[in-house]
CSV table of C-alpha atoms in Angstrom, one decimal:
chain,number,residue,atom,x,y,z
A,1,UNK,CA,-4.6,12.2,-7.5
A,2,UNK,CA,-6.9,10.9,-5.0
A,3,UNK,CA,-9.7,8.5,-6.6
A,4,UNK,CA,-12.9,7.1,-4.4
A,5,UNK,CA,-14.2,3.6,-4.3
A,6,UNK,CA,-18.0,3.1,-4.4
A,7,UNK,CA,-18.6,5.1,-7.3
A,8,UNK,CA,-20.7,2.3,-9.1
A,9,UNK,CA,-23.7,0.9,-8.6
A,10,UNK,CA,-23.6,-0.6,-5.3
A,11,UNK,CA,-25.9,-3.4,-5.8
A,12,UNK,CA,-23.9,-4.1,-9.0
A,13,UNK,CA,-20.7,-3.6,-7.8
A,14,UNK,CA,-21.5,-5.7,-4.5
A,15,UNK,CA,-22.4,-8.5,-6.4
A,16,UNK,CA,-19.5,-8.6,-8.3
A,17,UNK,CA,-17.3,-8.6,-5.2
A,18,UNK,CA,-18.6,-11.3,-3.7
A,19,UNK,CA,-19.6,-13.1,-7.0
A,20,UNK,CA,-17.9,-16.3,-5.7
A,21,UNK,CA,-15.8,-17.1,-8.6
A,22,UNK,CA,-13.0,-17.6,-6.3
A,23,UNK,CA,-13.1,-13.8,-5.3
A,24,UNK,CA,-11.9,-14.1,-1.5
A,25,UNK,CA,-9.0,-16.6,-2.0
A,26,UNK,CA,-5.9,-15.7,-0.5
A,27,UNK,CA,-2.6,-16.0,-1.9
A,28,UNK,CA,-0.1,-15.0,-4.2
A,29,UNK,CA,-2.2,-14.3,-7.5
A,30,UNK,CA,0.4,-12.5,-8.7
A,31,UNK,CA,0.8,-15.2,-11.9
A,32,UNK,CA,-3.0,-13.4,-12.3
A,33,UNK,CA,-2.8,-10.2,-12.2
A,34,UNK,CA,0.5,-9.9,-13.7
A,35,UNK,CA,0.5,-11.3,-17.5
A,36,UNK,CA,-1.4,-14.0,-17.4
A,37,UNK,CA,-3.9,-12.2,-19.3
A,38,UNK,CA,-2.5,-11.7,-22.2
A,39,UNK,CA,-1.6,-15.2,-22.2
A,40,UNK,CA,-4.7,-16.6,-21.8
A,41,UNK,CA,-6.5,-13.5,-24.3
A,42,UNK,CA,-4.0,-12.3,-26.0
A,43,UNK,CA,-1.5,-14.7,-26.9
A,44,UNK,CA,-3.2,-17.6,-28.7
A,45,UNK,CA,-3.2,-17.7,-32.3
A,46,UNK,CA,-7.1,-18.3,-33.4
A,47,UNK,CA,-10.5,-16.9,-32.1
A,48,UNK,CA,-10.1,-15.1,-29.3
A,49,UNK,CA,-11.4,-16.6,-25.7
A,50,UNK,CA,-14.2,-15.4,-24.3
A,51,UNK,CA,-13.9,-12.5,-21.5
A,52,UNK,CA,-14.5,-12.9,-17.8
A,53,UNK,CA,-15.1,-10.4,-14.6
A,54,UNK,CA,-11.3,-12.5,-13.9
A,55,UNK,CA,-9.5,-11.5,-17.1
A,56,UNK,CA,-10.6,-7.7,-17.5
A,57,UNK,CA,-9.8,-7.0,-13.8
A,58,UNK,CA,-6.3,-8.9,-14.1
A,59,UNK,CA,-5.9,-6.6,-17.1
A,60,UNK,CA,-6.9,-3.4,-15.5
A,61,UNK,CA,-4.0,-4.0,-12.5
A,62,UNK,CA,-1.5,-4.2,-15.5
A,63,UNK,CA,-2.8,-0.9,-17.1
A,64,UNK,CA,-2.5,0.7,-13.4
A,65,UNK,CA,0.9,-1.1,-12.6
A,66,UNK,CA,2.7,-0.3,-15.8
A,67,UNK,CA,0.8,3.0,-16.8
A,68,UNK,CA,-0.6,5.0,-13.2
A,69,UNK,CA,-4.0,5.4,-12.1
A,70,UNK,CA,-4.7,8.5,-14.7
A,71,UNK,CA,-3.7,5.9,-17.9
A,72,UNK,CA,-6.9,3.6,-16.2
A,73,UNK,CA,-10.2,3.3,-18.3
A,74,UNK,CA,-12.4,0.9,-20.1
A,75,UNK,CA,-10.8,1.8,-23.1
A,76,UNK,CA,-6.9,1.0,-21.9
A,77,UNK,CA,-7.8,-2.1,-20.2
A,78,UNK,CA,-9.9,-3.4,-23.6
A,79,UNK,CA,-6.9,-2.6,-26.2
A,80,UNK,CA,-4.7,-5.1,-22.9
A,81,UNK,CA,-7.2,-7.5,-23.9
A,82,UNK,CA,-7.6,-6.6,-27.5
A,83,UNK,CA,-11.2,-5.6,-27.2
A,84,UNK,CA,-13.0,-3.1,-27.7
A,85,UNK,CA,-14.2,-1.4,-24.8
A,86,UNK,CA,-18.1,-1.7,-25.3
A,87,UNK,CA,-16.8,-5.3,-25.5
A,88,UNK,CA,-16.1,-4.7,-21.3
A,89,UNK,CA,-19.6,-4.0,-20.2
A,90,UNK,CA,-21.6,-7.0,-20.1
A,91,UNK,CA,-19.3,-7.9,-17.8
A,92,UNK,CA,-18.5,-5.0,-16.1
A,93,UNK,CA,-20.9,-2.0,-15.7
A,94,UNK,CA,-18.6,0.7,-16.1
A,95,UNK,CA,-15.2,2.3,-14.4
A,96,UNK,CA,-16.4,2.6,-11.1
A,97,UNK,CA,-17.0,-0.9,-10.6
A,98,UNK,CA,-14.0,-1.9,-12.0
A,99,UNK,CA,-12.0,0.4,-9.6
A,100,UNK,CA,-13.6,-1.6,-6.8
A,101,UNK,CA,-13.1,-5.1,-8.0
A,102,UNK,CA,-9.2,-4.0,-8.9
A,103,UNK,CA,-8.7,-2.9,-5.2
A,104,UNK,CA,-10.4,-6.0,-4.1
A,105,UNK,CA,-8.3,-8.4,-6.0
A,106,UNK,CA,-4.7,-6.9,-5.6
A,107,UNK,CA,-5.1,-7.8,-1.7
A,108,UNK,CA,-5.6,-11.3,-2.8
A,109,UNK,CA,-1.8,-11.5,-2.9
A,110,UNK,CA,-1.4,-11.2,0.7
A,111,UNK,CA,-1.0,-14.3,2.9
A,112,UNK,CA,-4.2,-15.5,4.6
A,113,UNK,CA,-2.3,-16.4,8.0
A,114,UNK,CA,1.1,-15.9,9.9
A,115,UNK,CA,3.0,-18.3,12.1
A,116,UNK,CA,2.8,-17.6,15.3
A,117,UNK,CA,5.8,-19.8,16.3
A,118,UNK,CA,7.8,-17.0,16.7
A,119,UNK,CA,5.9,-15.0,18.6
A,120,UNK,CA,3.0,-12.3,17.8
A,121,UNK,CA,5.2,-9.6,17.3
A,122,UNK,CA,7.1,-11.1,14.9
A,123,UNK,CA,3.9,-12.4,13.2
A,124,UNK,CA,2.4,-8.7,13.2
A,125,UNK,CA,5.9,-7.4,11.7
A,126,UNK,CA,5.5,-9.9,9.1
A,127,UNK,CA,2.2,-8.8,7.8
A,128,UNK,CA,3.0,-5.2,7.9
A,129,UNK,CA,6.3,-5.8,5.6
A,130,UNK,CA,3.6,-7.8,3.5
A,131,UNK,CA,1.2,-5.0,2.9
A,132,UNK,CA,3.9,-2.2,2.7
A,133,UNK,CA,5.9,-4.7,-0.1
A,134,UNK,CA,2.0,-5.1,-1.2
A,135,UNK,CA,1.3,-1.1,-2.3
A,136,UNK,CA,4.8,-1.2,-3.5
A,137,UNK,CA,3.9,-3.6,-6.3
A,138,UNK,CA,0.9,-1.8,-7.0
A,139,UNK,CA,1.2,2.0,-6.3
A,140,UNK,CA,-1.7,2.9,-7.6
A,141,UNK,CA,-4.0,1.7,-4.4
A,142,UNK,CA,-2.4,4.5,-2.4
A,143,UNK,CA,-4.8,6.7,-4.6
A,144,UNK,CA,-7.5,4.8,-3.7
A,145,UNK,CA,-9.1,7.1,-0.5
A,146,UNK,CA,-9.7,4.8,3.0
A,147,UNK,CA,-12.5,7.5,3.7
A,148,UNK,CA,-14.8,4.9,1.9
A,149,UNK,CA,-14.1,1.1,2.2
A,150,UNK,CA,-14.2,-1.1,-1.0
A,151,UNK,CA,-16.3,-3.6,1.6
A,152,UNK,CA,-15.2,-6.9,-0.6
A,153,UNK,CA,-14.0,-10.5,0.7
A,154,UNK,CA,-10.4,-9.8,0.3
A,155,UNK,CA,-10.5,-6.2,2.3
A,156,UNK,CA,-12.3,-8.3,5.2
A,157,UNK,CA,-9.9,-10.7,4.7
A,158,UNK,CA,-7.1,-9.0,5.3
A,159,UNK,CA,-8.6,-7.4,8.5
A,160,UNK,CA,-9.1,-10.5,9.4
A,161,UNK,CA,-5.6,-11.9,9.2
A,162,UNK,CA,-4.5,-8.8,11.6
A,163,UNK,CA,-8.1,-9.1,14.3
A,164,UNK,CA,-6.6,-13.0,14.0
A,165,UNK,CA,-3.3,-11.6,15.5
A,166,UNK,CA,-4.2,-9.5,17.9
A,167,UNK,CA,-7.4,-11.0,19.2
A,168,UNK,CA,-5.5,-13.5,21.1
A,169,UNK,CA,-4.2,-10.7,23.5
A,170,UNK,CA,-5.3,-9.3,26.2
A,171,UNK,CA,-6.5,-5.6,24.4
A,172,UNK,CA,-9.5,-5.1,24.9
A,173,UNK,CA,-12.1,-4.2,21.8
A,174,UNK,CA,-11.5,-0.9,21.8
A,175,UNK,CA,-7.7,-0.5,22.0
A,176,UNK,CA,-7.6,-3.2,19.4
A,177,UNK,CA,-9.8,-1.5,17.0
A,178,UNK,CA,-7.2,1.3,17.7
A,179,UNK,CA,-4.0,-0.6,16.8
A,180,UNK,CA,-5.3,-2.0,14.1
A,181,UNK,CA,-6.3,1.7,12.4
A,182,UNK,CA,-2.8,2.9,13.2
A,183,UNK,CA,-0.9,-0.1,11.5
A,184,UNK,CA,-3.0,0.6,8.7
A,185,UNK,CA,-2.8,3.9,8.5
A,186,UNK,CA,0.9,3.9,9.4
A,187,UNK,CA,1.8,0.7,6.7
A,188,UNK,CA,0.1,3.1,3.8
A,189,UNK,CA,2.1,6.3,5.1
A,190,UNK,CA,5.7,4.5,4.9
A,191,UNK,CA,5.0,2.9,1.5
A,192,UNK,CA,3.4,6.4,-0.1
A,193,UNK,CA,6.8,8.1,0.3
A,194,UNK,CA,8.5,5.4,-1.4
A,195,UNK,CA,6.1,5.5,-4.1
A,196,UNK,CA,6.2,9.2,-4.7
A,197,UNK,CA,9.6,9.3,-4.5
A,198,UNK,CA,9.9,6.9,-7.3
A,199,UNK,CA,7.7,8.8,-8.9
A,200,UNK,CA,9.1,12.5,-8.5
A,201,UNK,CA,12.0,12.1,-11.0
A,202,UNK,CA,9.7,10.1,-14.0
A,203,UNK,CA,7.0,13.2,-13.0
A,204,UNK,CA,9.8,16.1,-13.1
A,205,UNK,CA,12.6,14.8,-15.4
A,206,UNK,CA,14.7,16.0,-12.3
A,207,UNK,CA,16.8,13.4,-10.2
A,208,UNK,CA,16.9,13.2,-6.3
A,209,UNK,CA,19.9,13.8,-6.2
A,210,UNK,CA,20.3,17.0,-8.4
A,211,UNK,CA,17.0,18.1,-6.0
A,212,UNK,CA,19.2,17.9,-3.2
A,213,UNK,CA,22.2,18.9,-4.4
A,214,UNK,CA,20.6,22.4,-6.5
A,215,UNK,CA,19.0,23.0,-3.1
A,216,UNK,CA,21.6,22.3,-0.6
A,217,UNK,CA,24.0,25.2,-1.4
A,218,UNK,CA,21.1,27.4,-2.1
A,219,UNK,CA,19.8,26.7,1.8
A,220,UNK,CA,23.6,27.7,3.1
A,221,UNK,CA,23.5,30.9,1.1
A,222,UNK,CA,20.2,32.4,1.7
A,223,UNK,CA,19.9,31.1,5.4
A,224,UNK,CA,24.0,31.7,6.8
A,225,UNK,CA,22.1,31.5,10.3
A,226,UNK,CA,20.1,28.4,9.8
A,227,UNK,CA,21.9,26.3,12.9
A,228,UNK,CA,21.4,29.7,15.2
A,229,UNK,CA,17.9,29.8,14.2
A,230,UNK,CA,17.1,25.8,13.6
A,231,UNK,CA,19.5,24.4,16.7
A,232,UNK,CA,17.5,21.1,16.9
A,233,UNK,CA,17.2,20.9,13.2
A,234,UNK,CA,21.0,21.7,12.7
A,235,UNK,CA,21.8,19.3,15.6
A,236,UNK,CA,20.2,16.6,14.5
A,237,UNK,CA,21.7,17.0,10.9
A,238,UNK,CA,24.9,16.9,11.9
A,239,UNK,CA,24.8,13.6,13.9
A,240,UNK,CA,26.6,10.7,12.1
A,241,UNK,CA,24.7,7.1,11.6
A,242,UNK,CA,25.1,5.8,14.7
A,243,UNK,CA,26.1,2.0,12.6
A,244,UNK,CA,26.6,1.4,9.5
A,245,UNK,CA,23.4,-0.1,8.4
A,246,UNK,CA,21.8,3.2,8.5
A,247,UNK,CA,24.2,4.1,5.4
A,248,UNK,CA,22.1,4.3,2.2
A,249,UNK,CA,22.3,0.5,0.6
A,250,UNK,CA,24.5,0.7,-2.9
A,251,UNK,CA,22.5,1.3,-5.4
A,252,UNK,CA,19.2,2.3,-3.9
A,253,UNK,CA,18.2,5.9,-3.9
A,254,UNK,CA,18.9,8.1,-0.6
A,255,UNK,CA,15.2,8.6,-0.2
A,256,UNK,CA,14.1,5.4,-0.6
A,257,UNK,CA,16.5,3.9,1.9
A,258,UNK,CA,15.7,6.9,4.5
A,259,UNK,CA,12.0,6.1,4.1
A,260,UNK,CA,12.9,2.2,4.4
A,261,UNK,CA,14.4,2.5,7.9
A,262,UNK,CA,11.7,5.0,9.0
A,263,UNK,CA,9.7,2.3,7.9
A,264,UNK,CA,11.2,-0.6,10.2
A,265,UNK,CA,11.8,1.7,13.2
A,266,UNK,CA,8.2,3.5,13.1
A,267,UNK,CA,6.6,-0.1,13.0
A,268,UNK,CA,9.2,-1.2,16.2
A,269,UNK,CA,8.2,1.7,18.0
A,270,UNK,CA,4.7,0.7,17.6
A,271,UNK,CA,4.6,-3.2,18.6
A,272,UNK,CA,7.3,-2.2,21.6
A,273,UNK,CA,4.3,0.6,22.8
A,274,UNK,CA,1.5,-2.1,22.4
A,275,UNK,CA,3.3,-4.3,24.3
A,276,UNK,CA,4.0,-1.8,26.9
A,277,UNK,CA,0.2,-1.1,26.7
A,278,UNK,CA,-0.5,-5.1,27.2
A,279,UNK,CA,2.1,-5.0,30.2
A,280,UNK,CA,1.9,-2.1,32.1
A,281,UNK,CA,4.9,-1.4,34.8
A,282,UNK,CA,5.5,0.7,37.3
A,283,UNK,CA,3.7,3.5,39.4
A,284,UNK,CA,0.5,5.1,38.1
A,285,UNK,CA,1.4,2.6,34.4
A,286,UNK,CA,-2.2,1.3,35.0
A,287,UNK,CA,-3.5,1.8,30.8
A,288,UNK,CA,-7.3,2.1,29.8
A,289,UNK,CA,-6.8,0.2,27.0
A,290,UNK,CA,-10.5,0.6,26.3
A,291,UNK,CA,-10.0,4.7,25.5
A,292,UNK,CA,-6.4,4.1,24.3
């Protein structure tokens, strides 16, 4: 399920983003978006409180967490708040909007700034573990499409934090522009198979392992030449873990750990090629960083 941003009114739903409530702070607002709403809505005895842009958004990222993207609409997110969904639209226009500001606020819970004690690399590293652990917690932002941009504070933000990083290097514009759509677009890869894989067996009733296990002894009996036909394939397959810390972690699904240390290596191999990129060496290692 692949959902759009934008879909509002833009004038509406721009002024909503950057209403300047305290829309653009950084930090963990996870006390927010995770139960304080009923708290503050719900759970007082006596007249209810009145609403806010804050509170229905809060409660829509608990719909989406608990429930998917498809369980999302004015309706779900009024009965969170024990409203009525007419209640919902003085405040907000309509779903669309909504979509936006919910987008918007979940990157709120990233850090606004790394430590650059330790060295860029490691700072970079540290806030693509943060946005990967970031869709993680909320899954449902993976449906959101990139091909149109939410354009509020916290998005910028979080640009930011990265063009913060790398800006002090010596990439020129256009190769940082570069990096900086391949960490994205890598971050959102790794954490989407984690997320569908945590997904497949609620969505199937079938478990990975039975998957694997149905299919594995079906693969030897209709394909007895799969290793003459599939060398590489069979080759790599049959190479052991070269250490022990590529072993799946007790307790944590096959999949999950696979697409874990894909995760880590695929984000090494990138920072150890922009470094390479910063620092060429060697004959003919001369980079145009500017088309790279």
């Amino acid at each position: 399920m692949v959902v759009f941003a934008g879909q509002g009114d833009a004038r509406r739903s721009m002024a909503l983003l950057w209403r300047g409530d305290g829309a653009g702070d950084r930090g963990d607002t996870r006390g927010q978006t995770r139960g304080q709403t009923r708290g503050e809505v719900r759970g007082r005895p006596g007249p209810k409180p009145g609403l806010s842009v804050g509170a229905i958004v809060a409660a829509a990222i608990e719909v989406a967490d608990a429930e998917g993207m498809a369980a999302l609409s004015m309706r779900a997110v009024g009965e969170q708040l024990g409203r009525t969904a007419m209640a919902l639209y003085t405040y907000v226009p309509s779903k669309g909007e909504l979509l936006d500001l919910m987008y918007d606020q979940a990157l709120a819970e990233l850090p606004g700034g790394y430590d650059l004690a330790a060295g860029r690399r490691a700072a970079v590293t540290a806030w693509a573990r943060d946005l990967w652990a970031l869709y993680l917690r909320h899954p449902w932002m993976l449906q959101v499409s990139q091909a149109r941009p939410v354009l509020g504070p916290n998005e910028y933000a979080t640009l930011e934090t990265l063009l913060g990083l790398l800006r002090g290097t010596d990439l020129r514009p256009g190769a940082v522009r570069h990096v900086v759509g391949t960490l994205f677009a890598f971050v959102r890869g790794a954490a989407g198979t984690i997320a569908e894989a945590r997904q497949a067996e609620a969505a199937t009733g079938v478990t990975d392992e039975r998957w694997w296990r149905d299919r594995a002894g079906l693969l030897a009996e209709v394909a007895p030449d799969f290793a003459a036909r599939f060398p590489a394939v069979a080759w790599l397959e049959s190479t052991p873990p070269e250490s022990p810390a590529e072993e799946p972690a007790p307790g944590e699904p096959y999949m999950e750990q696979e697409a874990r240390r894909m995760f880590e290596a695929g984000l090494a191999l990138i920072l150890a090629g922009l470094d390479a990129t910063r620092h060429p060496s060697g004959p003919g290692a001369e980079v145009d960083t500017a088309s790279a």
